[in-house]
Amino acid sequence: MPGLFEPLPGGGAAVALDPVEISIIRSLAVQLLELIGPGPGADSPQDPLAELFADGPSEPPADPVLKRLFPDAYSDPEEAPHSPAEAEEWRAHSAEFRRYTENDLRAGKRDNALAVIRALDALAPDEGGAVLKLTPQDSQRWLGALNDLRLAIGIRLEIADDDDTDLLYGLPDEDPRKPMVMAYLWLGGLQETLVHALMP
């Protein structure tokens, strides 16, 4: 069925995509790659150990989308620190955790976005589109990338909870956010059907 992932015999999933859908997903994945940025060893590609042993950043990103994709590990929105000393301790632990984990998180998100782009580039769509077939491993990469894309778009749309999502359905067609809203909702449908297609 067009636009919905279906399970493949032996694992994985397939979806029929038209050329416009292929173009939209690819464009969004490229934008996500640009937002995440290159790895820390990009300046010295001849030294593979540079990226492996490079420390990550210790401060949260300034961009709200990146802040959502790479959240603080030691912050709890439900519980505020009880004292300035406790707040400082949380910041120190969070900075330390970020320094040792963010590079790996970024690499994983880059790999997922690249897997999406490569899978789409390997298609040979005709005027009606093409059927994308994913292995179980590629399906997991697609799930990660679709999740990241929805998070990024959701932050740009300032979606904080389900009530915000409900309001988006009622936006008039002339609202400049409408194309982004449609992409957000469509990606959510893709993600949901991919999850169901991979269930045993």
PDB file of C-alpha atoms in Angstrom:
ATOM      1  CA  MET A   1       0.000   0.000   0.000  1.00  0.00           C
ATOM      2  CA  PRO A   2       1.486   3.403  -0.952  1.00  0.00           C
ATOM      3  CA  GLY A   3       2.967   5.406   1.904  1.00  0.00           C
ATOM      4  CA  LEU A   4       2.708   2.607   4.469  1.00  0.00           C
ATOM      5  CA  PHE A   5       5.468   0.224   5.476  1.00  0.00           C
ATOM      6  CA  GLU A   6       4.609  -3.446   5.263  1.00  0.00           C
ATOM      7  CA  PRO A   7       6.586  -6.401   6.608  1.00  0.00           C
ATOM      8  CA  LEU A   8       8.807  -8.418   4.280  1.00  0.00           C
ATOM      9  CA  PRO A   9       9.089 -12.198   4.520  1.00  0.00           C
ATOM     10  CA  GLY A  10      12.155 -13.005   6.584  1.00  0.00           C
ATOM     11  CA  GLY A  11      12.301  -9.559   8.206  1.00  0.00           C
ATOM     12  CA  GLY A  12      12.617  -5.964   7.178  1.00  0.00           C
ATOM     13  CA  ALA A  13       9.970  -3.779   5.619  1.00  0.00           C
ATOM     14  CA  ALA A  14       8.920  -2.249   2.315  1.00  0.00           C
ATOM     15  CA  VAL A  15       7.090   0.905   1.303  1.00  0.00           C
ATOM     16  CA  ALA A  16       5.990   2.349  -2.018  1.00  0.00           C
ATOM     17  CA  LEU A  17       7.145   5.947  -2.457  1.00  0.00           C
ATOM     18  CA  ASP A  18       6.403   8.344  -5.268  1.00  0.00           C
ATOM     19  CA  PRO A  19       9.138  10.651  -6.634  1.00  0.00           C
ATOM     20  CA  VAL A  20       7.950  13.623  -4.551  1.00  0.00           C
ATOM     21  CA  GLU A  21       8.001  11.577  -1.343  1.00  0.00           C
ATOM     22  CA  ILE A  22      11.476  10.288  -2.176  1.00  0.00           C
ATOM     23  CA  SER A  23      12.670  13.847  -2.774  1.00  0.00           C
ATOM     24  CA  ILE A  24      11.154  15.147   0.477  1.00  0.00           C
ATOM     25  CA  ILE A  25      12.619  12.415   2.679  1.00  0.00           C
ATOM     26  CA  ARG A  26      16.036  12.752   1.039  1.00  0.00           C
ATOM     27  CA  SER A  27      16.031  16.542   1.404  1.00  0.00           C
ATOM     28  CA  LEU A  28      15.075  16.318   5.080  1.00  0.00           C
ATOM     29  CA  ALA A  29      17.775  13.703   5.750  1.00  0.00           C
ATOM     30  CA  VAL A  30      20.398  15.918   4.060  1.00  0.00           C
ATOM     31  CA  GLN A  31      19.277  18.883   6.186  1.00  0.00           C
ATOM     32  CA  LEU A  32      19.543  16.716   9.304  1.00  0.00           C
ATOM     33  CA  LEU A  33      23.087  15.717   8.326  1.00  0.00           C
ATOM     34  CA  GLU A  34      24.031  19.366   7.848  1.00  0.00           C
ATOM     35  CA  LEU A  35      22.543  20.247  11.237  1.00  0.00           C
ATOM     36  CA  ILE A  36      24.383  17.443  13.050  1.00  0.00           C
ATOM     37  CA  GLY A  37      27.628  18.418  11.354  1.00  0.00           C
ATOM     38  CA  PRO A  38      30.772  16.444  10.518  1.00  0.00           C
ATOM     39  CA  GLY A  39      32.613  14.296  13.010  1.00  0.00           C
ATOM     40  CA  PRO A  40      35.462  15.669  15.145  1.00  0.00           C
ATOM     41  CA  GLY A  41      38.075  13.983  12.927  1.00  0.00           C
ATOM     42  CA  ALA A  42      36.804  15.622   9.723  1.00  0.00           C
ATOM     43  CA  ASP A  43      39.739  18.053   9.679  1.00  0.00           C
ATOM     44  CA  SER A  44      42.216  15.174   9.626  1.00  0.00           C
ATOM     45  CA  PRO A  45      40.572  12.310   7.684  1.00  0.00           C
ATOM     46  CA  GLN A  46      43.940  10.557   7.255  1.00  0.00           C
ATOM     47  CA  ASP A  47      44.056   9.937  11.031  1.00  0.00           C
ATOM     48  CA  PRO A  48      41.220   7.508  11.932  1.00  0.00           C
ATOM     49  CA  LEU A  49      42.225   7.636  15.603  1.00  0.00           C
ATOM     50  CA  ALA A  50      41.547  11.389  15.760  1.00  0.00           C
ATOM     51  CA  GLU A  51      37.801  10.896  15.803  1.00  0.00           C
ATOM     52  CA  LEU A  52      37.911   7.785  17.967  1.00  0.00           C
ATOM     53  CA  PHE A  53      39.719   9.524  20.829  1.00  0.00           C
ATOM     54  CA  ALA A  54      38.458  13.074  20.409  1.00  0.00           C
ATOM     55  CA  ASP A  55      36.626  14.565  23.370  1.00  0.00           C
ATOM     56  CA  GLY A  56      33.147  15.790  22.666  1.00  0.00           C
ATOM     57  CA  PRO A  57      31.705  19.132  23.698  1.00  0.00           C
ATOM     58  CA  SER A  58      30.964  19.743  27.367  1.00  0.00           C
ATOM     59  CA  GLU A  59      28.265  22.391  26.862  1.00  0.00           C
ATOM     60  CA  PRO A  60      24.789  21.750  25.451  1.00  0.00           C
ATOM     61  CA  PRO A  61      24.244  22.937  21.871  1.00  0.00           C
ATOM     62  CA  ALA A  62      22.760  26.410  21.392  1.00  0.00           C
ATOM     63  CA  ASP A  63      20.392  25.308  18.632  1.00  0.00           C
ATOM     64  CA  PRO A  64      17.120  24.094  20.215  1.00  0.00           C
ATOM     65  CA  VAL A  65      16.853  21.183  17.765  1.00  0.00           C
ATOM     66  CA  LEU A  66      20.346  19.935  18.609  1.00  0.00           C
ATOM     67  CA  LYS A  67      19.596  20.474  22.279  1.00  0.00           C
ATOM     68  CA  ARG A  68      16.619  18.127  21.878  1.00  0.00           C
ATOM     69  CA  LEU A  69      18.586  15.577  19.827  1.00  0.00           C
ATOM     70  CA  PHE A  70      21.461  15.663  22.359  1.00  0.00           C
ATOM     71  CA  PRO A  71      19.807  16.417  25.713  1.00  0.00           C
ATOM     72  CA  ASP A  72      21.557  16.784  29.056  1.00  0.00           C
ATOM     73  CA  ALA A  73      21.907  13.454  30.798  1.00  0.00           C
ATOM     74  CA  TYR A  74      21.661  14.819  34.331  1.00  0.00           C
ATOM     75  CA  SER A  75      18.762  17.242  34.030  1.00  0.00           C
ATOM     76  CA  ASP A  76      15.279  16.301  35.131  1.00  0.00           C
ATOM     77  CA  PRO A  77      12.488  18.644  34.050  1.00  0.00           C
ATOM     78  CA  GLU A  78      10.253  17.118  36.743  1.00  0.00           C
ATOM     79  CA  GLU A  79      12.689  17.818  39.566  1.00  0.00           C
ATOM     80  CA  ALA A  80      14.611  21.047  40.087  1.00  0.00           C
ATOM     81  CA  PRO A  81      17.887  21.007  42.026  1.00  0.00           C
ATOM     82  CA  HIS A  82      17.393  21.709  45.740  1.00  0.00           C
ATOM     83  CA  SER A  83      20.348  24.068  46.066  1.00  0.00           C
ATOM     84  CA  PRO A  84      22.865  26.014  43.957  1.00  0.00           C
ATOM     85  CA  ALA A  85      25.484  23.436  44.921  1.00  0.00           C
ATOM     86  CA  GLU A  86      23.290  20.600  43.652  1.00  0.00           C
ATOM     87  CA  ALA A  87      22.621  22.519  40.423  1.00  0.00           C
ATOM     88  CA  GLU A  88      26.358  22.965  39.926  1.00  0.00           C
ATOM     89  CA  GLU A  89      26.947  19.273  40.592  1.00  0.00           C
ATOM     90  CA  TRP A  90      24.308  18.346  37.958  1.00  0.00           C
ATOM     91  CA  ARG A  91      25.969  20.668  35.428  1.00  0.00           C
ATOM     92  CA  ALA A  92      29.391  19.145  36.097  1.00  0.00           C
ATOM     93  CA  HIS A  93      28.109  15.563  35.734  1.00  0.00           C
ATOM     94  CA  SER A  94      26.180  16.477  32.599  1.00  0.00           C
ATOM     95  CA  ALA A  95      29.227  18.160  31.032  1.00  0.00           C
ATOM     96  CA  GLU A  96      31.386  15.126  31.786  1.00  0.00           C
ATOM     97  CA  PHE A  97      28.818  12.707  30.360  1.00  0.00           C
ATOM     98  CA  ARG A  98      28.353  14.841  27.237  1.00  0.00           C
ATOM     99  CA  ARG A  99      32.105  15.046  26.633  1.00  0.00           C
ATOM    100  CA  TYR A 100      32.396  11.253  26.496  1.00  0.00           C
ATOM    101  CA  THR A 101      29.146  10.348  24.720  1.00  0.00           C
ATOM    102  CA  GLU A 102      28.014  13.100  22.353  1.00  0.00           C
ATOM    103  CA  ASN A 103      30.479  12.259  19.573  1.00  0.00           C
ATOM    104  CA  ASP A 104      29.175   8.679  19.478  1.00  0.00           C
ATOM    105  CA  LEU A 105      25.560   9.874  19.525  1.00  0.00           C
ATOM    106  CA  ARG A 106      26.260  12.258  16.659  1.00  0.00           C
ATOM    107  CA  ALA A 107      28.014   9.522  14.694  1.00  0.00           C
ATOM    108  CA  GLY A 108      25.023   7.215  15.146  1.00  0.00           C
ATOM    109  CA  LYS A 109      22.575   9.869  13.984  1.00  0.00           C
ATOM    110  CA  ARG A 110      24.827  10.683  11.005  1.00  0.00           C
ATOM    111  CA  ASP A 111      24.964   6.986  10.088  1.00  0.00           C
ATOM    112  CA  ASN A 112      21.177   6.718  10.264  1.00  0.00           C
ATOM    113  CA  ALA A 113      20.634   9.771   8.056  1.00  0.00           C
ATOM    114  CA  LEU A 114      23.241   8.505   5.582  1.00  0.00           C
ATOM    115  CA  ALA A 115      21.512   5.099   5.463  1.00  0.00           C
ATOM    116  CA  VAL A 116      18.281   6.859   4.485  1.00  0.00           C
ATOM    117  CA  ILE A 117      19.993   8.881   1.754  1.00  0.00           C
ATOM    118  CA  ARG A 118      21.855   5.866   0.351  1.00  0.00           C
ATOM    119  CA  ALA A 119      18.726   3.701   0.317  1.00  0.00           C
ATOM    120  CA  LEU A 120      16.797   6.386  -1.564  1.00  0.00           C
ATOM    121  CA  ASP A 121      19.689   7.003  -3.980  1.00  0.00           C
ATOM    122  CA  ALA A 122      19.773   3.275  -4.774  1.00  0.00           C
ATOM    123  CA  LEU A 123      16.158   3.367  -5.972  1.00  0.00           C
ATOM    124  CA  ALA A 124      15.363   3.646  -9.665  1.00  0.00           C
ATOM    125  CA  PRO A 125      11.973   5.354  -9.549  1.00  0.00           C
ATOM    126  CA  ASP A 126       9.804   5.649 -12.633  1.00  0.00           C
ATOM    127  CA  GLU A 127       7.016   8.203 -12.988  1.00  0.00           C
ATOM    128  CA  GLY A 128       4.932   6.287 -10.476  1.00  0.00           C
ATOM    129  CA  GLY A 129       7.718   5.950  -7.937  1.00  0.00           C
ATOM    130  CA  ALA A 130       9.476   2.905  -6.540  1.00  0.00           C
ATOM    131  CA  VAL A 131       9.248   0.316  -3.790  1.00  0.00           C
ATOM    132  CA  LEU A 132      11.842   0.736  -1.057  1.00  0.00           C
ATOM    133  CA  LYS A 133      12.838  -2.574   0.552  1.00  0.00           C
ATOM    134  CA  LEU A 134      14.758  -2.446   3.824  1.00  0.00           C
ATOM    135  CA  THR A 135      16.668  -5.178   5.630  1.00  0.00           C
ATOM    136  CA  PRO A 136      16.018  -5.508   9.373  1.00  0.00           C
ATOM    137  CA  GLN A 137      19.237  -3.570  10.095  1.00  0.00           C
ATOM    138  CA  ASP A 138      18.383  -0.783   7.634  1.00  0.00           C
ATOM    139  CA  SER A 139      14.870  -0.660   9.060  1.00  0.00           C
ATOM    140  CA  GLN A 140      16.319   0.151  12.477  1.00  0.00           C
ATOM    141  CA  ARG A 141      18.438   2.924  10.959  1.00  0.00           C
ATOM    142  CA  TRP A 142      15.349   4.318   9.243  1.00  0.00           C
ATOM    143  CA  LEU A 143      13.432   4.244  12.528  1.00  0.00           C
ATOM    144  CA  GLY A 144      16.190   6.256  14.180  1.00  0.00           C
ATOM    145  CA  ALA A 145      16.349   8.771  11.341  1.00  0.00           C
ATOM    146  CA  LEU A 146      12.552   9.180  11.135  1.00  0.00           C
ATOM    147  CA  ASN A 147      12.465   9.781  14.881  1.00  0.00           C
ATOM    148  CA  ASP A 148      15.215  12.413  14.644  1.00  0.00           C
ATOM    149  CA  LEU A 149      13.486  14.138  11.727  1.00  0.00           C
ATOM    150  CA  ARG A 150      10.184  14.293  13.622  1.00  0.00           C
ATOM    151  CA  LEU A 151      11.915  15.631  16.727  1.00  0.00           C
ATOM    152  CA  ALA A 152      13.672  18.309  14.672  1.00  0.00           C
ATOM    153  CA  ILE A 153      10.492  19.402  12.906  1.00  0.00           C
ATOM    154  CA  GLY A 154       8.524  19.250  16.164  1.00  0.00           C
ATOM    155  CA  ILE A 155      10.971  21.621  17.839  1.00  0.00           C
ATOM    156  CA  ARG A 156      10.809  24.042  14.907  1.00  0.00           C
ATOM    157  CA  LEU A 157       7.003  23.913  15.153  1.00  0.00           C
ATOM    158  CA  GLU A 158       7.225  24.374  18.959  1.00  0.00           C
ATOM    159  CA  ILE A 159       5.300  21.170  19.666  1.00  0.00           C
ATOM    160  CA  ALA A 160       5.511  20.448  23.369  1.00  0.00           C
ATOM    161  CA  ASP A 161       2.655  17.968  23.872  1.00  0.00           C
ATOM    162  CA  ASP A 162      -0.319  16.252  22.230  1.00  0.00           C
ATOM    163  CA  ASP A 163      -2.466  19.380  22.547  1.00  0.00           C
ATOM    164  CA  ASP A 164      -0.018  21.236  20.311  1.00  0.00           C
ATOM    165  CA  THR A 165      -0.247  18.424  17.754  1.00  0.00           C
ATOM    166  CA  ASP A 166      -4.047  18.638  17.777  1.00  0.00           C
ATOM    167  CA  LEU A 167      -3.866  22.362  17.012  1.00  0.00           C
ATOM    168  CA  LEU A 168      -1.691  21.667  13.967  1.00  0.00           C
ATOM    169  CA  TYR A 169      -4.483  19.684  12.325  1.00  0.00           C
ATOM    170  CA  GLY A 170      -6.613  22.830  12.237  1.00  0.00           C
ATOM    171  CA  LEU A 171      -4.073  25.151  10.633  1.00  0.00           C
ATOM    172  CA  PRO A 172      -5.448  26.942   7.550  1.00  0.00           C
ATOM    173  CA  ASP A 173      -3.785  26.124   4.226  1.00  0.00           C
ATOM    174  CA  GLU A 174      -2.323  29.633   3.958  1.00  0.00           C
ATOM    175  CA  ASP A 175      -0.401  29.265   7.245  1.00  0.00           C
ATOM    176  CA  PRO A 176       3.345  29.216   6.403  1.00  0.00           C
ATOM    177  CA  ARG A 177       3.849  26.319   8.824  1.00  0.00           C
ATOM    178  CA  LYS A 178       1.436  24.088   6.911  1.00  0.00           C
ATOM    179  CA  PRO A 179       4.058  22.304   4.700  1.00  0.00           C
ATOM    180  CA  MET A 180       6.210  21.562   7.750  1.00  0.00           C
ATOM    181  CA  VAL A 181       3.144  20.327   9.636  1.00  0.00           C
ATOM    182  CA  MET A 182       2.217  18.011   6.764  1.00  0.00           C
ATOM    183  CA  ALA A 183       5.768  16.627   6.705  1.00  0.00           C
ATOM    184  CA  TYR A 184       5.676  16.115  10.493  1.00  0.00           C
ATOM    185  CA  LEU A 185       2.391  14.206  10.373  1.00  0.00           C
ATOM    186  CA  TRP A 186       3.408  12.162   7.318  1.00  0.00           C
ATOM    187  CA  LEU A 187       6.744  11.158   8.872  1.00  0.00           C
ATOM    188  CA  GLY A 188       4.835  10.125  11.986  1.00  0.00           C
ATOM    189  CA  GLY A 189       2.680   7.811   9.873  1.00  0.00           C
ATOM    190  CA  LEU A 190       5.753   6.317   8.212  1.00  0.00           C
ATOM    191  CA  GLN A 191       7.408   5.786  11.574  1.00  0.00           C
ATOM    192  CA  GLU A 192       4.335   4.157  13.091  1.00  0.00           C
ATOM    193  CA  THR A 193       3.806   1.754  10.194  1.00  0.00           C
ATOM    194  CA  LEU A 194       7.503   0.843  10.180  1.00  0.00           C
ATOM    195  CA  VAL A 195       7.319  -0.004  13.887  1.00  0.00           C
ATOM    196  CA  HIS A 196       4.289  -2.234  13.255  1.00  0.00           C
ATOM    197  CA  ALA A 197       5.929  -3.860  10.214  1.00  0.00           C
ATOM    198  CA  LEU A 198       8.919  -4.889  12.336  1.00  0.00           C
ATOM    199  CA  MET A 199       6.873  -6.397  15.154  1.00  0.00           C
ATOM    200  CA  PRO A 200       7.233 -10.187  15.406  1.00  0.00           C
TER     201      PRO A 200
END
